[in-house]
PDB file of C-alpha atoms in Angstrom:
ATOM      1  CA  UNK M   1      12.215  23.294 -19.638  1.00 56.00           C
ATOM      2  CA  UNK M   2      11.510  20.922 -22.532  1.00 60.00           C
ATOM      3  CA  UNK M   3      13.740  18.296 -20.927  1.00 62.00           C
ATOM      4  CA  UNK M   4      11.788  18.558 -17.648  1.00 66.00           C
ATOM      5  CA  UNK M   5       8.479  18.235 -19.525  1.00 75.00           C
ATOM      6  CA  UNK M   6       9.769  15.132 -21.344  1.00 74.00           C
ATOM      7  CA  UNK M   7      10.869  13.563 -18.042  1.00 73.00           C
ATOM      8  CA  UNK M   8       7.420  14.233 -16.532  1.00 78.00           C
ATOM      9  CA  UNK M   9       5.709  12.615 -19.530  1.00 79.00           C
ATOM     10  CA  UNK M  10       7.955   9.551 -19.314  1.00 82.00           C
ATOM     11  CA  UNK M  11       7.225   9.312 -15.591  1.00 81.00           C
ATOM     12  CA  UNK M  12       3.457   9.471 -16.208  1.00 84.00           C
ATOM     13  CA  UNK M  13       3.672   6.818 -18.935  1.00 87.00           C
ATOM     14  CA  UNK M  14       5.721   4.594 -16.616  1.00 86.00           C
ATOM     15  CA  UNK M  15       3.154   4.926 -13.820  1.00 85.00           C
ATOM     16  CA  UNK M  16       0.279   4.145 -16.209  1.00 87.00           C
ATOM     17  CA  UNK M  17       2.068   1.070 -17.575  1.00 88.00           C
ATOM     18  CA  UNK M  18       2.837  -0.070 -14.039  1.00 87.00           C
ATOM     19  CA  UNK M  19      -0.818   0.211 -13.037  1.00 84.00           C
ATOM     20  CA  UNK M  20      -1.877  -1.655 -16.177  1.00 85.00           C
ATOM     21  CA  UNK M  21       0.644  -4.412 -15.442  1.00 85.00           C
ATOM     22  CA  UNK M  22      -0.751  -4.927 -11.942  1.00 82.00           C
ATOM     23  CA  UNK M  23      -4.471  -4.314 -12.416  1.00 83.00           C
ATOM     24  CA  UNK M  24      -5.278  -5.277 -16.024  1.00 85.00           C
ATOM     25  CA  UNK M  25      -5.208  -9.042 -15.211  1.00 83.00           C
ATOM     26  CA  UNK M  26      -7.584  -8.427 -12.290  1.00 83.00           C
ATOM     27  CA  UNK M  27      -9.939  -6.464 -14.541  1.00 85.00           C
ATOM     28  CA  UNK M  28      -9.889  -9.249 -17.161  1.00 84.00           C
ATOM     29  CA  UNK M  29     -10.609 -11.831 -14.452  1.00 84.00           C
ATOM     30  CA  UNK M  30     -13.612  -9.863 -13.177  1.00 85.00           C
ATOM     31  CA  UNK M  31     -14.996  -9.262 -16.682  1.00 85.00           C
ATOM     32  CA  UNK M  32     -14.704 -12.902 -17.785  1.00 83.00           C
ATOM     33  CA  UNK M  33     -16.381 -14.097 -14.581  1.00 84.00           C
ATOM     34  CA  UNK M  34     -19.578 -12.769 -16.219  1.00 86.00           C
ATOM     35  CA  UNK M  35     -18.922 -14.438 -19.598  1.00 83.00           C
ATOM     36  CA  UNK M  36     -21.517 -16.939 -20.867  1.00 83.00           C
ATOM     37  CA  UNK M  37     -18.794 -19.037 -22.492  1.00 76.00           C
ATOM     38  CA  UNK M  38     -16.628 -21.423 -20.470  1.00 73.00           C
ATOM     39  CA  UNK M  39     -13.660 -20.346 -22.586  1.00 69.00           C
ATOM     40  CA  UNK M  40     -11.662 -17.374 -21.326  1.00 66.00           C
ATOM     41  CA  UNK M  41     -10.638 -16.267 -24.800  1.00 67.00           C
ATOM     42  CA  UNK M  42     -13.788 -14.947 -26.495  1.00 74.00           C
ATOM     43  CA  UNK M  43     -16.517 -12.821 -24.924  1.00 78.00           C
ATOM     44  CA  UNK M  44     -19.927 -14.243 -25.869  1.00 81.00           C
ATOM     45  CA  UNK M  45     -22.332 -12.449 -23.544  1.00 82.00           C
ATOM     46  CA  UNK M  46     -23.171 -11.353 -20.015  1.00 85.00           C
ATOM     47  CA  UNK M  47     -24.390 -13.788 -17.361  1.00 84.00           C
ATOM     48  CA  UNK M  48     -24.372 -14.278 -13.596  1.00 85.00           C
ATOM     49  CA  UNK M  49     -24.912 -18.036 -13.738  1.00 85.00           C
ATOM     50  CA  UNK M  50     -21.388 -18.809 -12.520  1.00 84.00           C
ATOM     51  CA  UNK M  51     -22.032 -16.798  -9.366  1.00 86.00           C
ATOM     52  CA  UNK M  52     -25.419 -18.485  -8.940  1.00 85.00           C
ATOM     53  CA  UNK M  53     -23.710 -21.846  -9.284  1.00 84.00           C
ATOM     54  CA  UNK M  54     -21.166 -20.921  -6.618  1.00 82.00           C
ATOM     55  CA  UNK M  55     -23.838 -19.538  -4.270  1.00 83.00           C
ATOM     56  CA  UNK M  56     -25.741 -22.808  -4.486  1.00 82.00           C
ATOM     57  CA  UNK M  57     -22.673 -24.893  -3.641  1.00 80.00           C
ATOM     58  CA  UNK M  58     -22.980 -25.933   0.031  1.00 84.00           C
ATOM     59  CA  UNK M  59     -19.404 -27.246   0.083  1.00 85.00           C
ATOM     60  CA  UNK M  60     -18.116 -23.875  -1.080  1.00 84.00           C
ATOM     61  CA  UNK M  61     -20.026 -22.085   1.684  1.00 86.00           C
ATOM     62  CA  UNK M  62     -18.394 -24.407   4.218  1.00 90.00           C
ATOM     63  CA  UNK M  63     -14.966 -23.628   2.726  1.00 89.00           C
ATOM     64  CA  UNK M  64     -15.765 -19.909   2.777  1.00 87.00           C
ATOM     65  CA  UNK M  65     -16.745 -20.115   6.457  1.00 90.00           C
ATOM     66  CA  UNK M  66     -13.530 -21.961   7.310  1.00 93.00           C
ATOM     67  CA  UNK M  67     -11.449 -19.377   5.447  1.00 92.00           C
ATOM     68  CA  UNK M  68     -13.112 -16.430   7.190  1.00 91.00           C
ATOM     69  CA  UNK M  69     -12.799 -18.152  10.590  1.00 94.00           C
ATOM     70  CA  UNK M  70      -9.062 -18.699  10.076  1.00 95.00           C
ATOM     71  CA  UNK M  71      -8.578 -15.130   8.829  1.00 93.00           C
ATOM     72  CA  UNK M  72     -10.483 -13.604  11.768  1.00 95.00           C
ATOM     73  CA  UNK M  73      -8.667 -15.689  14.410  1.00 96.00           C
ATOM     74  CA  UNK M  74      -5.325 -14.967  12.759  1.00 97.00           C
ATOM     75  CA  UNK M  75      -6.115 -11.251  12.716  1.00 95.00           C
ATOM     76  CA  UNK M  76      -7.060 -11.238  16.406  1.00 96.00           C
ATOM     77  CA  UNK M  77      -3.946 -13.101  17.571  1.00 96.00           C
ATOM     78  CA  UNK M  78      -1.518 -11.314  15.234  1.00 96.00           C
ATOM     79  CA  UNK M  79      -2.926  -7.914  16.206  1.00 95.00           C
ATOM     80  CA  UNK M  80      -2.813  -8.604  19.950  1.00 95.00           C
ATOM     81  CA  UNK M  81       0.685 -10.106  19.937  1.00 94.00           C
ATOM     82  CA  UNK M  82       2.083  -7.609  17.422  1.00 92.00           C
ATOM     83  CA  UNK M  83       0.684  -4.612  19.302  1.00 92.00           C
ATOM     84  CA  UNK M  84       1.895  -5.847  22.692  1.00 91.00           C
ATOM     85  CA  UNK M  85       5.303  -6.616  21.189  1.00 88.00           C
ATOM     86  CA  UNK M  86       5.642  -3.144  19.665  1.00 88.00           C
ATOM     87  CA  UNK M  87       4.600  -1.432  22.912  1.00 87.00           C
ATOM     88  CA  UNK M  88       6.905  -3.692  24.911  1.00 84.00           C
ATOM     89  CA  UNK M  89       9.822  -2.883  22.605  1.00 81.00           C
ATOM     90  CA  UNK M  90       9.246   0.855  23.053  1.00 79.00           C
ATOM     91  CA  UNK M  91       9.076   0.560  26.840  1.00 76.00           C
ATOM     92  CA  UNK M  92      11.925  -1.948  27.182  1.00 74.00           C
ATOM     93  CA  UNK M  93      15.413  -0.840  28.133  1.00 70.00           C
ATOM     94  CA  UNK M  94      16.940  -4.302  27.765  1.00 70.00           C
ATOM     95  CA  UNK M  95      19.982  -4.626  25.511  1.00 71.00           C
ATOM     96  CA  UNK M  96      18.374  -7.744  24.011  1.00 72.00           C
ATOM     97  CA  UNK M  97      15.320  -5.808  22.820  1.00 72.00           C
ATOM     98  CA  UNK M  98      16.942  -5.034  19.445  1.00 75.00           C
ATOM     99  CA  UNK M  99      17.842  -8.704  18.943  1.00 76.00           C
ATOM    100  CA  UNK M 100      14.315  -9.821  19.795  1.00 75.00           C
ATOM    101  CA  UNK M 101      12.691  -7.272  17.484  1.00 76.00           C
ATOM    102  CA  UNK M 102      14.981  -8.305  14.609  1.00 78.00           C
ATOM    103  CA  UNK M 103      13.875 -11.924  15.058  1.00 80.00           C
ATOM    104  CA  UNK M 104      10.270 -10.810  14.486  1.00 81.00           C
ATOM    105  CA  UNK M 105      11.202  -9.971  10.885  1.00 82.00           C
ATOM    106  CA  UNK M 106      12.331 -13.539  10.085  1.00 85.00           C
ATOM    107  CA  UNK M 107       8.947 -14.692   8.667  1.00 86.00           C
ATOM    108  CA  UNK M 108       9.190 -11.867   6.116  1.00 86.00           C
ATOM    109  CA  UNK M 109      12.670 -12.691   4.808  1.00 86.00           C
ATOM    110  CA  UNK M 110      12.500 -16.494   5.066  1.00 88.00           C
ATOM    111  CA  UNK M 111      10.761 -18.172   2.077  1.00 89.00           C
ATOM    112  CA  UNK M 112       7.268 -19.378   2.970  1.00 90.00           C
ATOM    113  CA  UNK M 113       7.992 -22.891   1.737  1.00 92.00           C
ATOM    114  CA  UNK M 114      10.817 -23.129   4.283  1.00 93.00           C
ATOM    115  CA  UNK M 115       8.532 -21.915   7.079  1.00 92.00           C
ATOM    116  CA  UNK M 116       5.784 -24.297   5.988  1.00 93.00           C
ATOM    117  CA  UNK M 117       8.069 -27.346   5.961  1.00 94.00           C
ATOM    118  CA  UNK M 118       9.640 -26.350   9.293  1.00 93.00           C
ATOM    119  CA  UNK M 119       6.272 -25.903  11.016  1.00 94.00           C
ATOM    120  CA  UNK M 120       4.934 -29.136   9.531  1.00 93.00           C
ATOM    121  CA  UNK M 121       7.957 -31.045  10.829  1.00 94.00           C
ATOM    122  CA  UNK M 122       7.650 -29.498  14.307  1.00 93.00           C
ATOM    123  CA  UNK M 123       3.951 -30.313  14.718  1.00 92.00           C
ATOM    124  CA  UNK M 124       4.304 -33.725  13.096  1.00 90.00           C
ATOM    125  CA  UNK M 125       7.263 -34.680  15.315  1.00 91.00           C
ATOM    126  CA  UNK M 126       5.393 -33.472  18.407  1.00 91.00           C
ATOM    127  CA  UNK M 127       2.407 -35.624  17.437  1.00 90.00           C
ATOM    128  CA  UNK M 128       0.060 -32.622  17.228  1.00 90.00           C
ATOM    129  CA  UNK M 129      -2.911 -33.092  14.907  1.00 91.00           C
ATOM    130  CA  UNK M 130      -3.088 -30.663  12.005  1.00 92.00           C
ATOM    131  CA  UNK M 131      -6.184 -28.589  11.299  1.00 91.00           C
ATOM    132  CA  UNK M 132      -7.702 -25.150  11.810  1.00 93.00           C
ATOM    133  CA  UNK M 133      -5.968 -24.322  15.152  1.00 94.00           C
ATOM    134  CA  UNK M 134      -2.548 -25.185  13.702  1.00 95.00           C
ATOM    135  CA  UNK M 135      -3.288 -23.212  10.520  1.00 95.00           C
ATOM    136  CA  UNK M 136      -4.139 -20.200  12.692  1.00 96.00           C
ATOM    137  CA  UNK M 137      -0.786 -20.562  14.479  1.00 95.00           C
ATOM    138  CA  UNK M 138       1.038 -20.758  11.139  1.00 94.00           C
ATOM    139  CA  UNK M 139      -0.801 -17.790   9.637  1.00 95.00           C
ATOM    140  CA  UNK M 140      -0.284 -15.753  12.805  1.00 95.00           C
ATOM    141  CA  UNK M 141       3.454 -16.380  12.514  1.00 93.00           C
ATOM    142  CA  UNK M 142       3.408 -14.949   8.984  1.00 93.00           C
ATOM    143  CA  UNK M 143       1.129 -11.978   9.707  1.00 93.00           C
ATOM    144  CA  UNK M 144       2.663 -10.961  13.048  1.00 93.00           C
ATOM    145  CA  UNK M 145       5.649  -9.003  11.600  1.00 92.00           C
ATOM    146  CA  UNK M 146       3.378  -6.802   9.481  1.00 91.00           C
ATOM    147  CA  UNK M 147       1.262  -5.813  12.484  1.00 93.00           C
ATOM    148  CA  UNK M 148       4.399  -5.251  14.548  1.00 92.00           C
ATOM    149  CA  UNK M 149       5.949  -2.979  11.901  1.00 90.00           C
ATOM    150  CA  UNK M 150       2.842  -0.807  11.419  1.00 89.00           C
ATOM    151  CA  UNK M 151       2.227  -0.382  15.156  1.00 90.00           C
ATOM    152  CA  UNK M 152       5.907   0.249  15.874  1.00 89.00           C
ATOM    153  CA  UNK M 153       6.094   2.968  13.208  1.00 85.00           C
ATOM    154  CA  UNK M 154       3.051   4.628  14.774  1.00 85.00           C
ATOM    155  CA  UNK M 155       4.662   4.486  18.215  1.00 85.00           C
ATOM    156  CA  UNK M 156       7.874   6.032  16.890  1.00 81.00           C
ATOM    157  CA  UNK M 157       5.918   8.990  15.521  1.00 78.00           C
ATOM    158  CA  UNK M 158       3.964   9.463  18.751  1.00 78.00           C
ATOM    159  CA  UNK M 159       4.803  12.443  20.958  1.00 75.00           C
ATOM    160  CA  UNK M 160       6.140  10.988  24.262  1.00 75.00           C
ATOM    161  CA  UNK M 161       5.071  14.115  26.140  1.00 78.00           C
ATOM    162  CA  UNK M 162       1.433  12.985  25.845  1.00 78.00           C
ATOM    163  CA  UNK M 163       2.101   9.906  27.983  1.00 77.00           C
ATOM    164  CA  UNK M 164       4.271  11.929  30.353  1.00 77.00           C
ATOM    165  CA  UNK M 165       1.484  14.465  30.813  1.00 81.00           C
ATOM    166  CA  UNK M 166      -0.967  11.684  31.678  1.00 80.00           C
ATOM    167  CA  UNK M 167       1.415  10.268  34.289  1.00 78.00           C
ATOM    168  CA  UNK M 168       2.127  13.731  35.717  1.00 76.00           C
ATOM    169  CA  UNK M 169      -1.615  14.309  36.151  1.00 78.00           C
ATOM    170  CA  UNK M 170      -1.847  11.244  38.403  1.00 79.00           C
ATOM    171  CA  UNK M 171      -2.877   8.479  35.988  1.00 80.00           C
ATOM    172  CA  UNK M 172      -1.195   5.105  36.448  1.00 80.00           C
ATOM    173  CA  UNK M 173       0.599   3.263  33.637  1.00 81.00           C
ATOM    174  CA  UNK M 174      -2.319   0.912  32.922  1.00 82.00           C
ATOM    175  CA  UNK M 175      -4.777   3.797  32.561  1.00 81.00           C
ATOM    176  CA  UNK M 176      -2.285   5.687  30.394  1.00 83.00           C
ATOM    177  CA  UNK M 177      -1.805   2.637  28.182  1.00 82.00           C
ATOM    178  CA  UNK M 178      -5.513   2.069  27.503  1.00 83.00           C
ATOM    179  CA  UNK M 179      -6.725   5.681  27.465  1.00 83.00           C
ATOM    180  CA  UNK M 180      -3.750   7.530  25.969  1.00 82.00           C
ATOM    181  CA  UNK M 181      -1.267   5.266  24.168  1.00 84.00           C
ATOM    182  CA  UNK M 182      -3.633   2.825  22.443  1.00 85.00           C
ATOM    183  CA  UNK M 183      -6.037   5.535  21.143  1.00 84.00           C
ATOM    184  CA  UNK M 184      -3.016   7.376  19.707  1.00 84.00           C
ATOM    185  CA  UNK M 185      -1.719   4.306  17.862  1.00 86.00           C
ATOM    186  CA  UNK M 186      -5.158   2.936  16.914  1.00 87.00           C
ATOM    187  CA  UNK M 187      -4.772   3.800  13.179  1.00 83.00           C
ATOM    188  CA  UNK M 188      -1.589   1.695  13.120  1.00 86.00           C
ATOM    189  CA  UNK M 189      -3.339  -1.166  14.931  1.00 90.00           C
ATOM    190  CA  UNK M 190      -6.271  -1.064  12.494  1.00 88.00           C
ATOM    191  CA  UNK M 191      -3.893  -0.952   9.505  1.00 85.00           C
ATOM    192  CA  UNK M 192      -1.981  -3.956  10.821  1.00 89.00           C
ATOM    193  CA  UNK M 193      -5.213  -5.845  11.498  1.00 91.00           C
ATOM    194  CA  UNK M 194      -6.505  -5.316   7.956  1.00 87.00           C
ATOM    195  CA  UNK M 195      -3.134  -6.329   6.546  1.00 87.00           C
ATOM    196  CA  UNK M 196      -3.151  -9.503   8.660  1.00 92.00           C
ATOM    197  CA  UNK M 197      -6.700 -10.325   7.541  1.00 90.00           C
ATOM    198  CA  UNK M 198      -5.835  -9.829   3.877  1.00 86.00           C
ATOM    199  CA  UNK M 199      -2.646 -11.913   4.098  1.00 89.00           C
ATOM    200  CA  UNK M 200      -4.402 -14.741   5.939  1.00 91.00           C
ATOM    201  CA  UNK M 201      -7.323 -14.680   3.520  1.00 86.00           C
ATOM    202  CA  UNK M 202      -5.142 -15.588   0.522  1.00 84.00           C
ATOM    203  CA  UNK M 203      -2.476 -17.672   2.297  1.00 90.00           C
ATOM    204  CA  UNK M 204      -1.865 -20.936   0.420  1.00 91.00           C
ATOM    205  CA  UNK M 205       1.564 -22.474   1.067  1.00 93.00           C
ATOM    206  CA  UNK M 206       1.591 -22.624   4.873  1.00 93.00           C
ATOM    207  CA  UNK M 207      -2.128 -23.449   4.987  1.00 94.00           C
ATOM    208  CA  UNK M 208      -1.675 -26.372   2.582  1.00 93.00           C
ATOM    209  CA  UNK M 209       1.083 -27.866   4.731  1.00 94.00           C
ATOM    210  CA  UNK M 210      -0.795 -27.457   8.020  1.00 94.00           C
ATOM    211  CA  UNK M 211      -4.291 -28.477   6.885  1.00 93.00           C
ATOM    212  CA  UNK M 212      -5.691 -31.916   7.630  1.00 90.00           C
ATOM    213  CA  UNK M 213      -7.712 -33.992   5.163  1.00 86.00           C
ATOM    214  CA  UNK M 214     -10.988 -32.355   6.193  1.00 87.00           C
ATOM    215  CA  UNK M 215      -9.849 -28.726   6.025  1.00 90.00           C
ATOM    216  CA  UNK M 216      -9.937 -26.665   2.838  1.00 90.00           C
ATOM    217  CA  UNK M 217      -9.677 -22.909   2.366  1.00 91.00           C
ATOM    218  CA  UNK M 218     -10.640 -20.756  -0.615  1.00 87.00           C
ATOM    219  CA  UNK M 219      -7.055 -20.424  -1.934  1.00 88.00           C
ATOM    220  CA  UNK M 220      -6.662 -24.212  -1.695  1.00 90.00           C
ATOM    221  CA  UNK M 221      -9.984 -24.656  -3.536  1.00 86.00           C
ATOM    222  CA  UNK M 222      -8.937 -22.240  -6.289  1.00 84.00           C
ATOM    223  CA  UNK M 223      -5.593 -24.000  -6.670  1.00 85.00           C
ATOM    224  CA  UNK M 224      -7.249 -27.417  -6.990  1.00 86.00           C
ATOM    225  CA  UNK M 225      -9.709 -26.023  -9.565  1.00 80.00           C
ATOM    226  CA  UNK M 226      -6.843 -24.456 -11.540  1.00 79.00           C
ATOM    227  CA  UNK M 227      -5.378 -27.905 -12.171  1.00 77.00           C
ATOM    228  CA  UNK M 228      -8.331 -28.550 -14.485  1.00 74.00           C
ATOM    229  CA  UNK M 229      -7.779 -25.267 -16.316  1.00 72.00           C
ATOM    230  CA  UNK M 230      -9.033 -21.706 -15.906  1.00 70.00           C
ATOM    231  CA  UNK M 231     -12.833 -21.533 -15.989  1.00 74.00           C
ATOM    232  CA  UNK M 232     -15.516 -18.886 -15.315  1.00 79.00           C
ATOM    233  CA  UNK M 233     -16.153 -20.551 -11.941  1.00 79.00           C
ATOM    234  CA  UNK M 234     -12.552 -19.833 -10.946  1.00 80.00           C
ATOM    235  CA  UNK M 235     -12.878 -16.255 -12.180  1.00 83.00           C
ATOM    236  CA  UNK M 236     -16.084 -15.833 -10.178  1.00 84.00           C
ATOM    237  CA  UNK M 237     -14.575 -17.356  -7.035  1.00 82.00           C
ATOM    238  CA  UNK M 238     -11.422 -15.236  -7.196  1.00 83.00           C
ATOM    239  CA  UNK M 239     -13.568 -12.165  -7.884  1.00 86.00           C
ATOM    240  CA  UNK M 240     -15.489 -12.876  -4.670  1.00 83.00           C
ATOM    241  CA  UNK M 241     -12.208 -13.138  -2.738  1.00 80.00           C
ATOM    242  CA  UNK M 242     -11.055  -9.893  -4.357  1.00 83.00           C
ATOM    243  CA  UNK M 243     -14.348  -8.198  -3.434  1.00 84.00           C
ATOM    244  CA  UNK M 244     -13.993  -9.245   0.214  1.00 78.00           C
ATOM    245  CA  UNK M 245     -10.495  -7.729   0.277  1.00 77.00           C
ATOM    246  CA  UNK M 246     -11.737  -4.507  -1.340  1.00 82.00           C
ATOM    247  CA  UNK M 247     -14.548  -4.238   1.222  1.00 81.00           C
ATOM    248  CA  UNK M 248     -11.959  -4.589   3.979  1.00 75.00           C
ATOM    249  CA  UNK M 249      -9.829  -1.810   2.488  1.00 75.00           C
ATOM    250  CA  UNK M 250     -12.902   0.393   2.019  1.00 80.00           C
ATOM    251  CA  UNK M 251     -13.920  -0.163   5.650  1.00 78.00           C
ATOM    252  CA  UNK M 252     -10.463   0.885   6.809  1.00 74.00           C
ATOM    253  CA  UNK M 253     -10.429   3.996   4.603  1.00 78.00           C
ATOM    254  CA  UNK M 254     -13.831   5.035   5.969  1.00 81.00           C
ATOM    255  CA  UNK M 255     -12.651   4.439   9.535  1.00 74.00           C
ATOM    256  CA  UNK M 256      -9.449   6.400   8.899  1.00 72.00           C
ATOM    257  CA  UNK M 257     -11.364   9.299   7.336  1.00 77.00           C
ATOM    258  CA  UNK M 258     -13.804   9.459  10.266  1.00 77.00           C
ATOM    259  CA  UNK M 259     -10.939   9.244  12.783  1.00 70.00           C
ATOM    260  CA  UNK M 260      -9.005  12.013  11.000  1.00 73.00           C
ATOM    261  CA  UNK M 261     -12.113  14.199  10.935  1.00 72.00           C
ATOM    262  CA  UNK M 262     -12.748  13.629  14.656  1.00 71.00           C
ATOM    263  CA  UNK M 263      -9.106  14.400  15.508  1.00 66.00           C
ATOM    264  CA  UNK M 264      -9.257  17.606  13.464  1.00 70.00           C
ATOM    265  CA  UNK M 265     -12.441  18.701  15.260  1.00 70.00           C
ATOM    266  CA  UNK M 266     -10.864  17.942  18.642  1.00 61.00           C
ATOM    267  CA  UNK M 267      -7.796  20.043  17.762  1.00 61.00           C
ATOM    268  CA  UNK M 268      -9.993  22.953  16.679  1.00 63.00           C
ATOM    269  CA  UNK M 269     -11.866  22.806  19.983  1.00 57.00           C
ATOM    270  CA  UNK M 270      -8.583  22.879  21.891  1.00 48.00           C
ATOM    271  CA  UNK M 271      -7.424  25.884  19.863  1.00 52.00           C
ATOM    272  CA  UNK M 272     -10.707  27.693  20.561  1.00 56.00           C
ATOM    273  CA  UNK M 273     -10.236  27.104  24.275  1.00 50.00           C
TER     274      UNK M 273
END
C-alpha cells in the first residue's frame, strides 16, 4: 500500500514538473511583456506601452494580416483535401490505397528544412514566382497529414450501419455523404482545421524559403527581431500570437461542448420515442 502511494506521489510530481517545463517559459514571456524595463531580467513595474507601440505599428498590422490570410487559406485547403482524402481512403477498395495513404505521412517524418529546400528548388526551377500563394501551397503540404489523420480516426470509429441505413431508406451516396457522413465526422474535421490553422500560424522554415522580398509573416518578424536580442516588444508580439492560438482552442472547445450537448439531447429524444 505504501509502495503504491509512493508511486502515485512520484507520478504527480513528474506531471507537475513536466507542466512547469512546458508552460513556465510561456508564463515568464507573458509576464515580462508587461515589464516597464527593456531588460528581461529584473521586474521594474507594470505597463502596457509595448502593446500600444505594437498596435500603432502599421507595418506590423500588415504582417499580421498576411499571416492570418496565409493561415486561413492553408486551413481551408488542408481541411478540404485532407477530409476528401480520408473519405476516399475509407471508400476505396484499391490495393494502392494503403500506399497512397502512407505517402500522406511523409511531411510529418521528413525534416522541414528538407521539405523547404525541395519546394524552393521545384518552384525556382519551374520559374514560378514566390509569395503568398506559394507559401499557402507549402503550408498546406505540412498541415494536410494532421487533418487527414484526425478525420480518418473519426471515420474509423464511425458506425457503418448509419450510412447503410441512409442508403437503404432511398438516399443516394451524395446525400448520404453531406447529410450523414460529414455531420458524423464534423468534430474530427473541426479538430483538423484548428490544428492546421495553429501550425500555419507559427510556421517559419518553409515560409521563409517560399516568401518573396515583400512578404513577411509574424514568425519571420519575431525571428528577425530576436537577432537584436530578446526585448519586451518580442514578448508582447509572441504573447499576441499565443493569445490568438488560445482563442482558437477555446472556440473549438466551446463548439465541441455544444455539439456533445446537442448529440446527447438527440439521443435522449430517440430513447423517449
